[in-house]
Amino acid sequence: MQLQFDANQEFQLQAIAAVADLFAGQPRIATALTFGDGASFAAAVANRLDLGEAELLANLQAVQQRGHIAPDAALACIEQEVESNGSAQAVRFYNFSVEMETGTGKTYVYLRTLLELYRRYGLRKFIVVVPSLAIREGVLKTLAITRGHLQALYGNVPYRFYAYDSASISQVRQFALADGVEVMVMTIAAFNRAANVIRQSTDRLQGATPIHLVQATRPILILDEPQNMESEKSIAALAALHPLFALRYSATHRNPYNIVYRLTPYEAYRQGLVKRIEVDSVVREDSFAQPYIRLEGIEARKRTLTARVTVHALMRSGSIAPQTLTLRPGDSLHDKARRSEYAGYEVDEISLSGRLVRFANKAELHVGEELGADKEAVFEAQIRTTVAQHLERQQRLRAQGIKVLSLFFIDRVDNYAPQGSLIRRLFARAFDDLKRAYPDWRARSAAEVQAAYFAQRRTRSGEVILEDSTSGEAEKDREVYDLIMKDKERLLSFDEPVAFIFSHSALREGWDNPNVFQICTLSQTASEVRKRQEVGRGVRLAVNQAGVRVRDERVNVLTVVANESYDHFVRQLQSEIAFEYQAEIAARYGKPLDALSAEERARVEQEYGHDILPPRPANAHQRAVSHLRKAYQLRPEFQELWDKIRQKTRYHVAIDSDRLVREVVAGLAEVQIRPPRITLRKAVVDVTDEGAFVALTMSGAKTLIDLAGRYPLPNLLDVMGNLLEQTTPPVRLTRRTLLAIIRQAPPAAQQAMVSNPTEFAQAAVAIIKDRLAGQLIDGIKYDKIGEWYEMAQFDAEVESWQGYLVPSRRPDGTDGASLYDQVPCESDIERRFVEGLEQRQDVRLYIKLPRWFTVDTPIGAYNPDWAIVMDNPEGALGKPLLYLVRETKGSTKPGDLRPDEARRIRCGRRHFEGALGVDYEVVSSAEELS
């Protein structure tokens, strides 16, 4: 196979022209020798730039305006003082950035660009700088397979390319003295330390220092993934090469040095320049019987190490749900998660260097690892799903000459590398079982269709050594390395049986293959490993056996088999893109995002997309203070109002246990309790007109593995009692009542007790709480007690965001009727209510009741909204004023309110009207006060 390249893709031509046009007006330079200032070197063929800064800036702004990029006001220059030929020298060089989404031919574009710079201007010395060996191998491979294509485009221009090798230092002399186009590929690590060979004088160059030869050429730097070369050390190393200028190519720039072209991920996706993404979510459902812990990260705070963990915690609602907690040494997960299942999980040690947490029961977790996650069952479902997708897709695409590849990202090398390890066993089982339905695969063994690439390093001689060897045989490991990293054409051929590739992290950046159609992530992505890196390995458009790019959108679909929900996957993907752009925007404008002006925000949204910037908080940098109108407190009408509502009460209730059991049993008959299981849901990723990724559901949940019966049965009475005790104070049910509910439960519910006791307990407790709350509210009575709220509890000043405060002013501009000069409002309904109160002349005074003013209820504290004094138009019962308590809601119909809202309102009515004799109603506007 020989890969074919399309020379006429418009977006690539635009990217090439954007860089080349920066130097419009530069005369084409002929070969010229630059002589050194001593015996360190004789001569070098150098690049030269004759344009002045004003001309270059004008060209930059013209290119940016053409590409709908906000023009920069100045050229982005890096200035460093570096050692050169034995003396310090100031180095200053320009930087220009090209942003292209992964999989759209970034390497191809910059290789064509350097030849275009030679064709137009005679520039001929280029160094491609990469952050890793994996990226270097990818660049060298692209240089090799594009040679014929590029020479045909550029009139057979002679150009040489090679990887810098410290063992073959004569390459540097060739680079400096040759008068043709020279392309040297280097890792940043090859020249960023004083001990590097390139910085040492050598007899092989007659005492010259290799880097001085490089400096004399004034090379043009092509920085591949420059966001990984932004440290002070890296910048100093780049400056040490004395570049003429640097061209930066990435999908995710950290610093936006003079961006000249941008192809966003949204545009690439919308235009069909990359594969469409589907997500197969393989997740556990209704499986809370065992403790689950995932270590998200470790941080050093105030001389104390803390660990962030996600657990299945008991929520105040009575449900069990994922919750992220911060742990310190000595903390107990039993207390933090409020579940007895976590007994014994006290934090014994947090290790920052080891990136692990050790518990008192000897359990250990490294960052990104999980305990109690049914790992083997989830892995089994993911691997089987991936293999099934692969075999089915290969059968469908074989007629089009397309070989399908699947890439697995594993959680730990030890789970794959040893023979007989977990992932190997699960893969072999799935492959051997599924291949029987596909004749083309029946004769293949699981061993011959898979290969793995992990971390690798090179010796001084350039020999590749795999640190995490898969076979223990150096020669075999080298063959695997060459197949995956170098022999892309062979890997894409039907003659090569390897179709399933396993890696830990080495292939997450710098490597891709156009025919990766499935990516299986056998661990949730840890914070340091990004989804864009994983997805980027397979988004390039597929090729057939003739090496021709296939542009059929029905073919170009990448399926990500992830062990998380698809909506979480897409939200994380979207947030990573937003985060990367936000860092770029902040660096570009030199200020925080929420400090951007309205004009700047509009420009950013036009350039990057509408969903890139976070919503601006209401007057985020304008904290405001609401002041108490102390004179209002002295008014007789306020004194009277306060005297009526300040009284505290105590409630008492009566519970009918037999009725409660009947109602709960009836409720259980209507609830479906599923067994714990591993499920699959499919979704496709789409892009909105505003520039954002969203997940569109393609299918409902399909059960892959039933987990019922895998865990020991807990004591159901204890579980239910524990849930009730922690979520429904102050009422406690006896074990006799709970036992009656269990015994009288319908057959389906009793079966659920065995298949999923924890989920049954949650469902039963939720029904108990609901029916219990109904009984409590129906029979509740309030009595006054000898306690009350003091007027001295009002704060003289209350600080809040300006955007949440509504000034208390009458229509004529005079002071309004509120006890405070600004009224805090938490919704548009409350804001309109305040504005309506201020419009009414019959409203004498009102107050938004503070948060500390609450009424006790069986379902928690209730904070009523408003207390109002207004004129009594009828003067009924001889009362000139009305003293009211009002609750504001969007609807006054009881059926439109949430159950707990309706219950709190009923309690509020019993408290204010029944015990205190104060008029209480629910309203949606100030007009309803009449």
Coordinates of C-alpha atoms in Angstrom, one line a residue, residues 168-432:
S168 CA 26.0 11.0 14.2
I169 CA 27.0 14.6 14.8
S170 CA 28.3 15.0 11.2
Q171 CA 24.6 15.5 10.4
V172 CA 24.8 18.9 11.9
R173 CA 27.7 19.9 9.6
Q174 CA 25.6 18.7 6.7
F175 CA 22.6 20.8 7.9
A176 CA 24.7 23.9 8.2
L177 CA 26.7 23.7 5.0
A178 CA 24.3 22.2 2.5
D179 CA 22.7 24.7 0.1
G180 CA 19.4 22.7 -0.4
V181 CA 16.4 22.4 1.8
E182 CA 17.3 20.7 5.1
V183 CA 14.7 19.4 7.5
M184 CA 16.1 18.1 10.9
V185 CA 13.7 16.6 13.4
M186 CA 14.7 17.0 17.0
T187 CA 13.1 16.3 20.4
I188 CA 13.4 19.2 22.8
A189 CA 15.3 16.9 25.2
A190 CA 18.1 16.7 22.7
F191 CA 19.3 20.3 23.2
N192 CA 17.7 21.6 26.4
R193 CA 20.5 20.8 28.8
A194 CA 24.2 21.9 29.1
A195 CA 25.2 18.2 29.0
N196 CA 23.6 17.5 25.6
V197 CA 26.1 16.4 23.0
I198 CA 25.0 19.2 20.7
R199 CA 26.4 21.7 23.2
Q200 CA 29.8 20.1 23.6
S201 CA 32.9 20.8 21.4
T202 CA 34.1 17.7 19.6
D203 CA 37.1 16.6 17.6
R204 CA 34.7 15.2 15.0
L205 CA 34.0 18.8 14.0
Q206 CA 37.6 20.0 14.5
G207 CA 36.9 21.4 17.9
A208 CA 33.7 23.2 16.9
T209 CA 30.5 23.0 19.0
P210 CA 27.6 21.6 17.0
I211 CA 25.0 24.1 18.3
H212 CA 27.1 27.0 17.0
L213 CA 26.8 25.5 13.5
V214 CA 23.1 25.4 13.9
Q215 CA 23.0 29.0 15.2
A216 CA 24.8 30.2 12.1
T217 CA 22.0 29.0 9.8
R218 CA 19.3 31.1 11.6
P219 CA 17.0 28.1 11.3
I220 CA 13.2 28.3 11.1
L221 CA 11.7 26.3 13.9
I222 CA 8.5 24.2 13.3
L223 CA 7.2 23.5 16.8
D224 CA 4.9 20.5 16.9
E225 CA 2.6 20.5 20.0
P226 CA 4.3 23.7 21.4
Q227 CA 2.1 23.7 24.5
N228 CA 4.4 21.0 25.8
M229 CA 7.4 23.3 25.4
E230 CA 6.4 26.4 27.3
S231 CA 8.6 26.1 30.4
E232 CA 11.4 28.6 30.9
K233 CA 13.9 25.8 30.3
S234 CA 12.3 24.9 27.0
I235 CA 12.0 28.5 25.8
A236 CA 15.7 29.1 26.6
A237 CA 16.6 26.0 24.7
L238 CA 14.6 27.2 21.6
A239 CA 16.3 30.6 21.8
A240 CA 19.7 28.8 22.0
L241 CA 19.2 27.7 18.4
H242 CA 19.1 31.4 17.2
P243 CA 16.0 30.9 15.1
L244 CA 14.9 33.4 12.5
F245 CA 11.3 32.8 13.6
A246 CA 9.1 29.9 15.0
L247 CA 6.0 28.5 13.5
R248 CA 3.8 26.8 16.1
Y249 CA 1.3 24.1 15.1
S250 CA -1.2 22.6 17.6
A251 CA -4.9 21.9 18.2
T252 CA -4.5 23.3 21.7
H253 CA -2.2 26.2 22.1
R254 CA -1.5 27.3 25.6
N255 CA -0.1 30.7 24.5
P256 CA -1.6 32.3 21.4
Y257 CA 1.5 33.8 19.7
N258 CA 0.1 35.7 16.7
I259 CA -2.5 33.2 15.5
V260 CA -2.6 33.3 11.7
Y261 CA -5.0 30.4 11.0
R262 CA -7.6 28.6 13.1
L263 CA -9.6 25.5 12.4
T264 CA -11.7 24.8 15.5
P265 CA -12.9 21.3 16.5
Y266 CA -16.4 22.4 15.9
E267 CA -15.7 23.5 12.3
A268 CA -13.7 20.4 11.6
Y269 CA -16.6 18.3 12.9
R270 CA -19.2 20.3 11.1
Q271 CA -17.4 20.2 7.7
G272 CA -16.8 16.4 7.9
L273 CA -13.0 16.8 8.0
V274 CA -12.8 14.2 10.9
K275 CA -14.8 11.1 11.8
R276 CA -18.2 11.5 13.5
I277 CA -18.0 10.3 17.1
E278 CA -20.4 7.8 18.7
V279 CA -20.2 6.9 22.4
D280 CA -21.1 3.5 23.8
S281 CA -21.5 4.0 27.5
V282 CA -20.9 0.8 29.5
V283 CA -21.8 1.6 33.1
R284 CA -23.0 -0.1 36.3
E285 CA -26.6 0.6 37.3
D286 CA -28.4 0.0 40.6
S287 CA -25.3 -1.5 42.1
F288 CA -24.7 0.1 45.5
A289 CA -24.3 -3.0 47.7
Q290 CA -20.6 -2.8 48.0
P291 CA -18.5 0.3 48.8
Y292 CA -17.2 2.2 45.7
I293 CA -14.2 4.5 45.9
R294 CA -12.4 6.3 43.1
L295 CA -9.3 8.4 43.8
E296 CA -9.6 11.6 41.7
G297 CA -6.5 13.4 42.8
I298 CA -4.1 14.5 45.5
E299 CA -3.2 18.1 46.5
A300 CA -1.0 19.8 49.0
R301 CA -2.9 22.5 50.9
K302 CA -1.8 24.5 53.9
R303 CA 0.9 22.0 55.0
T304 CA -1.6 19.1 54.7
L305 CA -2.1 16.6 52.0
T306 CA -5.7 16.1 50.8
A307 CA -7.2 13.5 48.6
R308 CA -10.3 13.9 46.4
V309 CA -12.3 10.7 46.2
T310 CA -15.7 9.9 44.6
V311 CA -17.9 7.5 46.7
H312 CA -21.4 6.3 46.7
A313 CA -22.7 8.4 49.5
L314 CA -26.0 8.6 51.3
M315 CA -27.7 11.9 50.4
R316 CA -30.1 13.9 52.6
S317 CA -32.9 12.8 50.3
G318 CA -32.3 9.2 51.3
S319 CA -30.9 8.1 47.9
I320 CA -27.4 6.8 47.3
A321 CA -25.5 8.7 44.6
P322 CA -21.9 9.5 43.6
Q323 CA -20.3 12.3 45.6
T324 CA -16.8 13.8 45.5
L325 CA -15.3 14.3 49.0
T326 CA -12.1 15.8 50.2
L327 CA -10.2 13.6 52.7
R328 CA -7.4 14.3 55.1
P329 CA -5.3 11.9 57.1
G330 CA -7.5 10.3 59.8
D331 CA -10.8 11.0 58.0
S332 CA -13.4 8.2 58.0
L333 CA -15.3 7.4 54.9
H334 CA -17.9 5.7 57.1
D335 CA -18.6 9.2 58.6
K336 CA -18.2 11.2 55.4
A337 CA -20.3 8.9 53.2
R338 CA -22.8 8.2 56.0
R339 CA -22.9 4.5 55.1
S340 CA -22.0 1.5 57.2
E341 CA -20.5 -0.3 54.1
Y342 CA -17.5 2.0 54.4
A343 CA -16.6 0.9 57.9
G344 CA -12.8 0.4 58.1
Y345 CA -12.0 2.9 55.4
E346 CA -10.1 5.4 57.6
V347 CA -7.3 7.4 55.8
D348 CA -4.0 6.0 57.1
E349 CA -1.7 7.7 54.6
I350 CA -1.8 10.1 51.7
S351 CA 1.3 10.0 49.5
L352 CA 2.0 12.8 47.1
S353 CA 5.0 11.2 45.5
G354 CA 3.4 7.8 45.2
R355 CA 0.1 9.4 44.2
L356 CA -1.9 7.0 46.4
V357 CA -4.1 6.8 49.4
R358 CA -3.7 3.9 51.9
F359 CA -6.6 3.1 54.3
A360 CA -6.5 1.5 57.8
N361 CA -7.9 -1.8 56.3
K362 CA -4.8 -2.0 54.1
A363 CA -6.7 -1.0 50.9
E364 CA -4.7 1.2 48.5
L365 CA -5.7 3.4 45.6
H366 CA -3.6 5.2 43.1
V367 CA -4.9 8.3 41.3
G368 CA -7.4 7.3 38.7
E369 CA -8.0 3.8 40.2
E370 CA -11.2 2.5 41.7
L371 CA -12.3 0.0 44.4
G372 CA -15.5 -1.9 44.3
A373 CA -16.3 -0.9 40.8
D374 CA -17.0 -4.4 39.5
K375 CA -13.9 -3.8 37.4
E376 CA -13.8 -7.2 35.9
A377 CA -17.4 -7.2 34.9
V378 CA -17.2 -3.7 33.4
F379 CA -13.9 -4.6 31.5
E380 CA -15.6 -7.8 30.2
A381 CA -18.5 -5.8 28.9
Q382 CA -16.3 -3.1 27.3
I383 CA -14.0 -5.5 25.7
R384 CA -16.8 -7.7 24.4
T385 CA -18.6 -4.7 23.0
T386 CA -15.5 -3.4 21.3
V387 CA -14.6 -6.8 19.7
A388 CA -18.2 -7.3 18.5
Q389 CA -18.2 -3.8 17.0
H390 CA -14.9 -4.5 15.4
L391 CA -15.9 -7.8 13.8
E392 CA -19.2 -6.5 12.5
R393 CA -17.7 -3.3 11.1
Q394 CA -14.8 -5.2 9.4
Q395 CA -17.3 -7.5 7.7
R396 CA -19.2 -4.5 6.5
L397 CA -16.2 -2.5 5.3
R398 CA -14.1 -5.3 3.8
A399 CA -15.8 -4.9 0.4
Q400 CA -14.6 -1.3 0.3
G401 CA -11.0 -2.4 1.0
I402 CA -10.9 -0.8 4.5
K403 CA -9.1 -2.6 7.3
V404 CA -10.6 -1.8 10.8
L405 CA -8.3 -1.2 13.8
S406 CA -9.3 -1.0 17.5
L407 CA -7.3 0.8 20.2
F408 CA -7.5 -0.1 23.8
F409 CA -6.3 2.3 26.6
I410 CA -5.7 0.1 29.6
D411 CA -5.7 1.2 33.3
R412 CA -2.4 -0.5 34.3
V413 CA 0.4 -2.2 32.4
D414 CA 0.3 -5.1 34.9
N415 CA -3.3 -5.8 33.9
Y416 CA -2.1 -6.6 30.3
A417 CA 1.6 -7.3 30.1
P418 CA 2.0 -10.6 31.9
Q419 CA 0.7 -13.7 30.1
G420 CA -2.6 -14.7 31.7
S421 CA -3.4 -11.2 33.0
L422 CA -6.9 -9.9 33.4
I423 CA -7.3 -8.0 30.1
R424 CA -5.6 -10.6 28.0
R425 CA -7.9 -13.3 29.4
L426 CA -11.0 -11.2 28.8
F427 CA -10.0 -10.3 25.3
A428 CA -9.2 -13.9 24.4
R429 CA -12.5 -15.1 25.8
A430 CA -14.5 -12.4 23.8
F431 CA -12.6 -12.9 20.6
D432 CA -12.7 -16.7 20.6

